[in-house]
Amino acid sequence: MASERRLFGTDGIRGPANLHPMTPEVALRLGMAVAAHFGRRGSVVIGKDTRLSGYMFETALASGVCAMGAEVMLVGPLPTPGIAYITRSMRADAGVVISASHNPFADNGIKLFAADGFKLPDEVEAHLEALMAPGVLDDQVARGAEIGRAVRIDDAAGRYITQLKYAFPAELKLDGLKVVVDCAHGAAYKVAPAVLRELGAEVIALGVAPDGLNINDRCGAVHPDRMCAAVREHAADLGVALDGDADRAVFSDRHGKLVDGDAILAICARELHARGALRGGAVVATIMSNLGLARCLRDVGLELVRTPVGDRYVVEAMRSGGYNLGGEQSGHVVFLDHGTTGDGVVAALQVLAILQRSGRPLDDLTRVMTRYPQLLQAITVAERIPLELLPGLSGVIRGVEHELGSEGRVVVRYSGTEAKLRIMLEGPDQDRLEQYLGRIAEAARRELGSA
């Protein structure tokens, strides 16, 4: 079987709905491949976010699974971490999430979980792609009574809400706290406000009226301004903005100031460490996390372990190293004691628990970390040419790295989900960073052009 992935990126398959690779035909073949790989007489959980095309892909995937003789359990709109949980709790052989996460409604995506609720390694995704090739499974489809069934799990949201509440300390309540939560008209539009209210918080809920077209539309984690404004308007203690599938969250303090995933990791790491609950003496984050996070952790004797971009790689490093806290600057925060993947609602509950235990507001807690200036730029490209084959760009990057020395970092990489080159620069002097960014971006456009 082939070992190279062409359909799968850093977080599953993703793209505009009804354009290759996000077509019903591909979804059908993937459903067949999942059933063939994980067990023809097994079961597969299929869930989705709220975008219009989710119905189309749900049907296609279910058809493919049933065609191979496996059973389908449909859970409807549910956060990605909720689907991972249902996959484990229902003893399914695999879980499928239909979501393009933070992308606009016209896009969609498919990502997969194994029976243990963890995302699949690259080699399994490559094997699935090989099984999807024309003719590979066509003579192995089920016949007659062996064709699989599809059933709907009507209480999936309630099961997940119960699990979320277990992630909050039993001795605490959220009484007296006012929380703004922006659900991005996405998968958490029911469960996130329900959990917070059941734990005692006064909840101002935004983005809870999905119509199939408005997911992530000027709301949620990608557009947190509305959440920050609502915090100020309602004099709330905290704001939480989730993305479309609710596997990540960004926060606002009581003043409406944005707090990203790096600051949340710093706060949670130090609190867990103080209670003796942080395993491995380290936190796992990606190459994009701020230098300030590494120095904040170093101040209390903790290490920062870096991985490539993608919460899947963070979780793999956590599992192999025995760590229980990791995440991304973008808001994926993983608490392995409470789940198998990033969970925006779990992250919110952990932060709220720290507020209640300490009696300190979030803006006070964020002072543990001093952020280095960091500049980001994305350049749309026509082709992802390996950087080592671009001597001009590589030379400019090496020159900037030499000038920054140990006081800064340069990360230039292709996006795993879009046709873009992403440039990140970090260092103590923002004016110099802007000059360096201009040099790198100019070299990139010169050698790569633009789409």
Short mmCIF file of C-alpha atoms in Angstrom, two decimals:
data_model
loop_
_atom_site.label_atom_id
_atom_site.label_comp_id
_atom_site.label_asym_id
_atom_site.label_seq_id
_atom_site.Cartn_x
_atom_site.Cartn_y
_atom_site.Cartn_z
CA MET A 1 0.00 0.00 0.00
CA ALA A 2 1.11 3.57 -0.66
CA SER A 3 2.77 5.51 2.14
CA GLU A 4 2.31 9.05 0.80
CA ARG A 5 -0.68 11.19 1.78
CA ARG A 6 -2.22 13.34 -0.94
CA LEU A 7 -5.71 13.97 0.41
CA PHE A 8 -4.97 14.34 4.12
CA GLY A 9 -3.32 17.49 5.47
CA THR A 10 -2.34 18.38 9.03
CA ASP A 11 -5.94 17.99 10.20
CA GLY A 12 -7.75 15.62 7.87
CA ILE A 13 -9.14 16.38 4.42
CA ARG A 14 -10.36 19.92 3.85
CA GLY A 15 -11.45 22.21 1.03
CA PRO A 16 -14.41 23.89 -0.70
CA ALA A 17 -17.48 21.64 -0.59
CA ASN A 18 -18.25 19.94 -3.91
CA LEU A 19 -14.75 20.56 -5.28
CA HIS A 20 -12.12 17.84 -5.15
CA PRO A 21 -11.17 16.49 -2.68
CA MET A 22 -14.25 17.51 -0.68
CA THR A 23 -16.84 15.76 -2.85
CA PRO A 24 -19.50 13.18 -1.99
CA GLU A 25 -17.64 10.67 -4.15
CA VAL A 26 -14.46 11.04 -2.10
CA ALA A 27 -16.48 10.87 1.12
CA LEU A 28 -18.15 7.66 -0.07
CA ARG A 29 -14.78 6.06 -0.85
CA LEU A 30 -13.41 7.23 2.50
CA GLY A 31 -16.36 5.67 4.32
CA MET A 32 -15.64 2.39 2.57
CA ALA A 33 -11.95 2.63 3.43
CA VAL A 34 -12.66 3.38 7.10
CA ALA A 35 -14.93 0.34 7.38
CA ALA A 36 -12.42 -1.87 5.58
CA HIS A 37 -9.52 -0.74 7.75
CA PHE A 38 -11.22 -0.70 11.14
CA GLY A 39 -13.50 -3.70 10.71
CA ARG A 40 -16.28 -4.66 8.32
CA ARG A 41 -18.52 -5.87 11.13
CA GLY A 42 -17.61 -2.97 13.40
CA SER A 43 -19.20 0.41 14.05
CA VAL A 44 -18.30 3.98 13.12
CA VAL A 45 -19.50 7.20 14.80
CA ILE A 46 -20.20 10.08 12.42
CA GLY A 47 -20.73 13.63 13.69
CA LYS A 48 -20.55 17.09 12.16
CA ASP A 49 -20.68 20.81 12.73
CA THR A 50 -23.50 23.04 11.52
CA ARG A 51 -22.51 23.92 7.95
CA LEU A 52 -24.98 23.25 5.14
CA SER A 53 -22.85 20.71 3.30
CA GLY A 54 -22.61 18.53 6.40
CA TYR A 55 -25.83 16.74 5.46
CA MET A 56 -24.37 15.78 2.08
CA PHE A 57 -21.12 14.40 3.50
CA GLU A 58 -22.86 12.68 6.40
CA THR A 59 -24.99 10.72 3.95
CA ALA A 60 -22.07 9.87 1.67
CA LEU A 61 -19.82 8.69 4.49
CA ALA A 62 -22.60 6.62 6.05
CA SER A 63 -23.32 5.03 2.67
CA GLY A 64 -19.69 4.04 2.27
CA VAL A 65 -19.46 2.53 5.74
CA CYS A 66 -22.70 0.59 5.35
CA ALA A 67 -21.67 -0.60 1.88
CA MET A 68 -18.77 -2.47 3.50
CA GLY A 69 -20.98 -4.07 6.13
CA ALA A 70 -20.15 -1.89 9.14
CA GLU A 71 -22.70 0.00 11.25
CA VAL A 72 -23.00 3.77 11.54
CA MET A 73 -23.91 5.77 14.64
CA LEU A 74 -25.02 9.31 13.71
CA VAL A 75 -24.70 11.93 16.43
CA GLY A 76 -25.52 15.07 14.43
CA PRO A 77 -23.97 18.44 15.30
CA LEU A 78 -21.47 17.96 18.13
CA PRO A 79 -18.04 19.42 18.92
CA THR A 80 -15.07 17.49 17.62
CA PRO A 81 -13.96 16.49 21.15
CA GLY A 82 -17.51 15.33 21.85
CA ILE A 83 -17.36 13.01 18.85
CA ALA A 84 -14.04 11.66 20.10
CA TYR A 85 -15.67 11.02 23.48
CA ILE A 86 -18.74 9.32 22.00
CA THR A 87 -16.47 7.13 19.88
CA ARG A 88 -14.77 5.85 23.03
CA SER A 89 -17.83 5.61 25.24
CA MET A 90 -19.89 3.77 22.60
CA ARG A 91 -17.01 1.32 22.03
CA ALA A 92 -17.00 2.21 18.34
CA ASP A 93 -14.14 1.18 16.08
CA ALA A 94 -13.63 4.67 14.65
CA GLY A 95 -15.06 8.18 14.72
CA VAL A 96 -15.53 10.62 11.83
CA VAL A 97 -15.89 14.38 12.18
CA ILE A 98 -17.34 16.41 9.31
CA SER A 99 -16.05 19.93 9.87
CA ALA A 100 -13.77 22.57 8.40
CA SER A 101 -13.16 23.96 11.88
CA HIS A 102 -12.63 27.75 11.65
CA ASN A 103 -13.06 27.98 7.86
CA PRO A 104 -16.06 29.72 6.21
CA PHE A 105 -19.27 27.76 5.66
CA ALA A 106 -18.53 27.01 1.99
CA ASP A 107 -15.59 24.81 3.03
CA ASN A 108 -15.84 21.48 4.75
CA GLY A 109 -13.52 18.76 5.98
CA ILE A 110 -13.29 15.24 7.35
CA LYS A 111 -11.06 14.10 10.19
CA LEU A 112 -10.87 10.74 11.88
CA PHE A 113 -10.43 9.20 15.31
CA ALA A 114 -9.44 5.68 16.23
CA ALA A 115 -11.39 3.66 18.80
CA ASP A 116 -9.42 5.28 21.64
CA GLY A 117 -10.53 8.75 20.58
CA PHE A 118 -7.12 9.85 19.31
CA LYS A 119 -6.46 11.17 15.82
CA LEU A 120 -4.85 8.84 13.32
CA PRO A 121 -1.11 8.82 12.61
CA ASP A 122 0.14 9.70 9.13
CA GLU A 123 0.73 6.10 8.13
CA VAL A 124 -2.88 5.08 8.83
CA GLU A 125 -4.18 8.02 6.81
CA ALA A 126 -1.87 6.97 3.97
CA HIS A 127 -3.26 3.43 4.16
CA LEU A 128 -6.82 4.76 3.99
CA GLU A 129 -5.92 6.75 0.88
CA ALA A 130 -4.55 3.60 -0.71
CA LEU A 131 -7.80 1.75 0.04
CA MET A 132 -9.76 4.58 -1.60
CA ALA A 133 -8.08 4.06 -4.97
CA PRO A 134 -10.42 2.94 -7.78
CA GLY A 135 -11.03 -0.79 -7.84
CA VAL A 136 -9.33 -1.63 -4.53
CA LEU A 137 -12.52 -2.29 -2.54
CA ASP A 138 -15.12 -2.64 -5.28
CA ASP A 139 -15.24 -6.44 -5.16
CA GLN A 140 -15.34 -6.52 -1.34
CA VAL A 141 -18.64 -4.72 -0.72
CA ALA A 142 -21.31 -6.33 1.46
CA ARG A 143 -24.34 -8.03 -0.07
CA GLY A 144 -27.85 -8.75 1.13
CA ALA A 145 -28.23 -9.02 4.89
CA GLU A 146 -24.54 -8.16 5.39
CA ILE A 147 -25.07 -4.51 4.41
CA GLY A 148 -24.60 -2.26 7.45
CA ARG A 149 -27.24 -0.26 9.31
CA ALA A 150 -27.30 3.39 10.37
CA VAL A 151 -28.79 4.47 13.69
CA ARG A 152 -29.06 7.87 15.32
CA ILE A 153 -27.73 8.45 18.86
CA ASP A 154 -30.30 10.95 20.13
CA ASP A 155 -28.72 11.58 23.52
CA ALA A 156 -25.14 12.20 22.32
CA ALA A 157 -25.15 15.87 23.38
CA GLY A 158 -26.39 14.96 26.87
CA ARG A 159 -23.69 12.31 27.24
CA TYR A 160 -21.03 14.83 26.27
CA ILE A 161 -22.38 17.51 28.62
CA THR A 162 -22.14 15.06 31.50
CA GLN A 163 -18.55 14.25 30.54
CA LEU A 164 -17.67 17.96 30.38
CA LYS A 165 -18.95 18.52 33.91
CA TYR A 166 -16.60 15.81 35.15
CA ALA A 167 -13.76 18.03 33.89
CA PHE A 168 -14.71 20.70 36.45
CA PRO A 169 -13.66 20.20 40.09
CA ALA A 170 -16.53 18.68 42.05
CA GLU A 171 -15.95 20.99 45.03
CA LEU A 172 -16.36 24.15 42.94
CA LYS A 173 -19.25 25.98 41.32
CA LEU A 174 -19.46 28.92 38.95
CA ASP A 175 -21.95 30.81 41.09
CA GLY A 176 -21.33 34.54 40.96
CA LEU A 177 -19.46 34.51 37.65
CA LYS A 178 -20.77 36.14 34.50
CA VAL A 179 -19.40 34.53 31.34
CA VAL A 180 -19.76 35.49 27.68
CA VAL A 181 -19.51 32.50 25.34
CA ASP A 182 -19.47 32.89 21.56
CA CYS A 183 -20.23 29.55 19.91
CA ALA A 184 -19.58 30.78 16.34
CA HIS A 185 -22.98 29.39 15.23
CA GLY A 186 -21.10 26.11 15.29
CA ALA A 187 -21.11 22.67 16.84
CA ALA A 188 -21.12 23.84 20.47
CA TYR A 189 -24.14 26.13 20.15
CA LYS A 190 -26.16 23.97 22.55
CA VAL A 191 -23.64 22.23 24.78
CA ALA A 192 -21.34 25.13 25.76
CA PRO A 193 -24.01 27.45 27.23
CA ALA A 194 -25.75 24.46 28.86
CA VAL A 195 -22.62 23.30 30.70
CA LEU A 196 -21.77 26.75 32.00
CA ARG A 197 -25.34 27.37 33.18
CA GLU A 198 -25.61 23.96 34.86
CA LEU A 199 -22.42 24.73 36.79
CA GLY A 200 -23.92 27.98 38.07
CA ALA A 201 -22.59 30.73 35.80
CA GLU A 202 -24.64 33.58 34.42
CA VAL A 203 -24.20 33.10 30.68
CA ILE A 204 -24.41 35.60 27.84
CA ALA A 205 -24.53 33.34 24.78
CA LEU A 206 -23.55 34.55 21.31
CA GLY A 207 -23.44 32.67 18.01
CA VAL A 208 -26.12 30.16 18.97
CA ALA A 209 -28.46 30.42 15.96
CA PRO A 210 -26.86 28.35 13.18
CA ASP A 211 -28.55 28.37 9.78
CA GLY A 212 -25.99 26.35 7.83
CA LEU A 213 -24.43 29.47 6.31
CA ASN A 214 -23.32 31.61 9.25
CA ILE A 215 -20.77 29.37 10.98
CA ASN A 216 -17.63 31.41 11.84
CA ASP A 217 -19.15 34.42 10.07
CA ARG A 218 -17.71 37.45 11.90
CA CYS A 219 -17.89 35.56 15.17
CA GLY A 220 -16.17 32.91 17.25
CA ALA A 221 -12.47 32.29 17.80
CA VAL A 222 -11.46 33.64 14.38
CA HIS A 223 -13.34 36.91 14.93
CA PRO A 224 -13.29 37.46 18.71
CA ASP A 225 -13.99 41.20 18.65
CA ARG A 226 -17.70 40.63 19.22
CA MET A 227 -16.98 38.47 22.26
CA CYS A 228 -14.60 41.09 23.68
CA ALA A 229 -17.17 43.84 23.13
CA ALA A 230 -19.88 41.78 24.85
CA VAL A 231 -17.60 41.28 27.87
CA ARG A 232 -17.28 45.03 28.23
CA GLU A 233 -20.97 45.67 27.55
CA HIS A 234 -22.17 43.17 30.14
CA ALA A 235 -19.35 43.71 32.65
CA ALA A 236 -18.59 40.00 32.48
CA ASP A 237 -15.80 38.26 34.36
CA LEU A 238 -14.61 36.29 31.35
CA GLY A 239 -15.24 35.76 27.67
CA VAL A 240 -14.76 32.56 25.65
CA ALA A 241 -14.88 32.39 21.85
CA LEU A 242 -15.02 28.92 20.28
CA ASP A 243 -14.37 27.97 16.69
CA GLY A 244 -16.81 26.11 14.44
CA ASP A 245 -16.10 22.65 15.82
CA ALA A 246 -15.25 23.88 19.35
CA ASP A 247 -11.90 22.15 19.63
CA ARG A 248 -10.25 25.47 20.38
CA ALA A 249 -11.00 28.65 22.27
CA VAL A 250 -9.63 32.13 22.78
CA PHE A 251 -10.44 34.17 25.86
CA SER A 252 -11.11 37.71 26.94
CA ASP A 253 -10.37 39.12 30.39
CA ARG A 254 -12.88 41.32 32.21
CA HIS A 255 -11.60 44.40 30.35
CA GLY A 256 -12.27 42.91 26.92
CA LYS A 257 -8.59 42.23 26.25
CA LEU A 258 -7.83 39.13 24.20
CA VAL A 259 -5.97 36.21 25.82
CA ASP A 260 -4.58 33.58 23.45
CA GLY A 261 -3.61 29.94 23.83
CA ASP A 262 -0.02 30.64 24.92
CA ALA A 263 -1.16 32.67 27.92
CA ILE A 264 -3.73 30.02 28.82
CA LEU A 265 -1.03 27.33 28.68
CA ALA A 266 1.20 29.43 30.94
CA ILE A 267 -1.54 29.97 33.51
CA CYS A 268 -2.70 26.36 33.53
CA ALA A 269 0.82 24.92 33.57
CA ARG A 270 1.88 26.93 36.59
CA GLU A 271 -1.33 26.15 38.46
CA LEU A 272 -1.08 22.41 37.73
CA HIS A 273 2.61 22.45 38.68
CA ALA A 274 1.85 24.18 41.98
CA ARG A 275 -0.69 21.46 42.82
CA GLY A 276 1.69 18.68 41.77
CA ALA A 277 -0.65 17.70 38.94
CA LEU A 278 1.54 18.53 35.92
CA ARG A 279 3.11 15.38 34.56
CA GLY A 280 6.55 15.18 32.98
CA GLY A 281 7.81 18.57 34.12
CA ALA A 282 6.96 20.08 30.74
CA VAL A 283 4.30 21.52 28.47
CA VAL A 284 4.00 20.62 24.79
CA ALA A 285 3.40 23.39 22.25
CA THR A 286 4.18 24.03 18.60
CA ILE A 287 6.92 25.95 16.85
CA MET A 288 4.50 28.91 16.68
CA SER A 289 4.22 29.43 20.44
CA ASN A 290 5.74 32.62 21.80
CA LEU A 291 9.21 32.74 23.35
CA GLY A 292 7.55 34.32 26.35
CA LEU A 293 5.80 31.03 27.11
CA ALA A 294 9.12 29.16 27.17
CA ARG A 295 10.64 31.73 29.53
CA CYS A 296 7.58 31.80 31.79
CA LEU A 297 7.79 28.03 32.18
CA ARG A 298 11.56 28.09 32.66
CA ASP A 299 11.11 30.49 35.60
CA VAL A 300 9.40 27.72 37.57
CA GLY A 301 11.63 24.90 36.36
CA LEU A 302 9.43 23.63 33.53
CA GLU A 303 10.38 22.81 29.96
CA LEU A 304 8.62 23.70 26.71
CA VAL A 305 8.60 20.82 24.21
CA ARG A 306 7.95 22.05 20.65
CA THR A 307 6.30 20.15 17.79
CA PRO A 308 5.27 20.91 14.19
CA VAL A 309 2.06 22.91 13.79
CA GLY A 310 -1.09 20.87 14.37
CA ASP A 311 -2.80 19.70 17.54
CA ARG A 312 -2.41 16.11 16.34
CA TYR A 313 1.38 16.42 16.63
CA VAL A 314 1.03 18.05 20.04
CA VAL A 315 -1.02 15.11 21.29
CA GLU A 316 1.40 12.57 19.81
CA ALA A 317 4.29 14.23 21.67
CA MET A 318 2.24 14.37 24.89
CA ARG A 319 1.46 10.68 24.72
CA SER A 320 4.99 9.59 23.87
CA GLY A 321 6.55 11.82 26.53
CA GLY A 322 4.05 11.23 29.32
CA TYR A 323 2.85 14.86 29.48
CA ASN A 324 -0.71 15.90 30.32
CA LEU A 325 -0.83 19.53 29.13
CA GLY A 326 -0.19 20.89 25.67
CA GLY A 327 -1.63 23.13 23.01
CA GLU A 328 -1.29 25.77 20.35
CA GLN A 329 -1.22 29.55 20.38
CA SER A 330 -4.36 29.48 18.23
CA GLY A 331 -6.36 28.11 21.16
CA HIS A 332 -6.16 24.33 20.93
CA VAL A 333 -5.46 23.38 24.55
CA VAL A 334 -5.24 19.69 25.38
CA PHE A 335 -5.78 18.34 28.88
CA LEU A 336 -5.12 14.62 28.50
CA ASP A 337 -6.61 14.00 31.95
CA HIS A 338 -9.97 15.12 30.53
CA GLY A 339 -9.96 14.19 26.84
CA THR A 340 -8.04 13.00 23.83
CA THR A 341 -7.94 16.17 21.75
CA GLY A 342 -8.26 19.94 22.03
CA ASP A 343 -11.52 20.98 23.68
CA GLY A 344 -12.51 24.63 23.92
CA VAL A 345 -15.15 24.03 26.58
CA VAL A 346 -12.80 21.95 28.76
CA ALA A 347 -10.20 24.71 28.45
CA ALA A 348 -12.79 27.27 29.56
CA LEU A 349 -13.76 25.14 32.54
CA GLN A 350 -10.13 24.74 33.61
CA VAL A 351 -9.54 28.49 33.43
CA LEU A 352 -12.75 29.20 35.33
CA ALA A 353 -11.71 26.73 38.02
CA ILE A 354 -8.41 28.60 38.43
CA LEU A 355 -10.32 31.88 38.77
CA GLN A 356 -12.55 30.39 41.46
CA ARG A 357 -9.70 28.72 43.36
CA SER A 358 -7.43 31.76 43.31
CA GLY A 359 -10.02 34.50 43.62
CA ARG A 360 -8.01 36.42 40.99
CA PRO A 361 -9.30 37.82 37.68
CA LEU A 362 -7.89 36.58 34.39
CA ASP A 363 -6.04 39.84 33.65
CA ASP A 364 -4.12 39.39 36.89
CA LEU A 365 -3.27 35.78 36.11
CA THR A 366 -1.93 36.61 32.64
CA ARG A 367 0.87 38.70 34.16
CA VAL A 368 2.91 35.53 34.68
CA MET A 369 3.91 35.67 31.00
CA THR A 370 5.70 38.50 29.18
CA ARG A 371 5.08 38.20 25.47
CA TYR A 372 7.79 38.78 22.89
CA PRO A 373 6.79 40.81 19.82
CA GLN A 374 5.64 38.36 17.15
CA LEU A 375 4.74 39.09 13.54
CA LEU A 376 2.79 36.77 11.26
CA GLN A 377 2.13 36.98 7.54
CA ALA A 378 0.51 34.54 5.11
CA ILE A 379 1.27 34.66 1.38
CA THR A 380 -1.01 32.84 -1.06
CA VAL A 381 1.07 30.71 -3.43
CA ALA A 382 0.37 28.91 -6.68
CA GLU A 383 2.59 25.94 -5.81
CA ARG A 384 4.18 24.59 -2.63
CA ILE A 385 7.78 24.27 -3.79
CA PRO A 386 10.02 22.80 -1.06
CA LEU A 387 11.87 25.64 0.65
CA GLU A 388 15.23 23.92 0.19
CA LEU A 389 14.71 24.28 -3.57
CA LEU A 390 14.34 28.05 -3.27
CA PRO A 391 17.91 29.33 -2.76
CA GLY A 392 17.00 33.01 -2.68
CA LEU A 393 14.35 32.64 0.01
CA SER A 394 16.44 30.16 2.02
CA GLY A 395 19.38 32.55 1.96
CA VAL A 396 17.31 35.47 3.23
CA ILE A 397 15.87 33.31 6.03
CA ARG A 398 19.37 32.21 7.11
CA GLY A 399 20.53 35.82 7.12
CA VAL A 400 17.65 36.94 9.34
CA GLU A 401 18.22 34.02 11.70
CA HIS A 402 21.88 35.01 12.02
CA GLU A 403 21.00 38.62 12.84
CA LEU A 404 18.39 37.63 15.44
CA GLY A 405 20.66 35.07 17.10
CA SER A 406 19.38 33.56 20.33
CA GLU A 407 17.05 36.51 20.97
CA GLY A 408 14.53 35.59 18.31
CA ARG A 409 13.08 32.97 16.01
CA VAL A 410 12.08 32.61 12.35
CA VAL A 411 9.51 30.03 11.26
CA VAL A 412 8.62 29.77 7.56
CA ARG A 413 6.34 26.92 6.54
CA TYR A 414 3.52 25.99 4.20
CA SER A 415 0.02 25.75 5.64
CA GLY A 416 -1.27 22.24 6.01
CA THR A 417 -4.82 23.25 5.07
CA GLU A 418 -4.47 26.15 2.60
CA ALA A 419 -2.26 27.12 -0.36
CA LYS A 420 -0.30 29.61 1.71
CA LEU A 421 3.23 30.21 2.92
CA ARG A 422 3.19 31.29 6.56
CA ILE A 423 5.96 33.48 7.98
CA MET A 424 6.47 34.02 11.70
CA LEU A 425 9.11 36.27 13.24
CA GLU A 426 9.79 36.77 16.93
CA GLY A 427 12.22 38.96 18.81
CA PRO A 428 12.65 41.84 21.24
CA ASP A 429 12.47 44.70 18.70
CA GLN A 430 9.26 45.04 16.66
CA ASP A 431 10.68 47.61 14.24
CA ARG A 432 13.51 45.27 13.28
CA LEU A 433 11.06 42.39 12.96
CA GLU A 434 8.98 44.38 10.48
CA GLN A 435 12.07 44.99 8.36
CA TYR A 436 13.01 41.30 8.47
CA LEU A 437 9.45 40.28 7.60
CA GLY A 438 9.48 42.56 4.57
CA ARG A 439 12.72 41.01 3.34
CA ILE A 440 11.47 37.44 3.70
CA ALA A 441 8.05 38.20 2.17
CA GLU A 442 9.67 39.94 -0.81
CA ALA A 443 11.99 36.97 -1.40
CA ALA A 444 9.05 34.57 -1.14
CA ARG A 445 6.97 36.47 -3.70
CA ARG A 446 9.94 36.73 -6.03
CA GLU A 447 10.55 32.96 -6.10
CA LEU A 448 7.05 31.64 -5.52
CA GLY A 449 4.90 34.24 -7.17
CA SER A 450 1.31 34.45 -5.92
CA ALA A 451 -1.91 32.67 -6.80
#
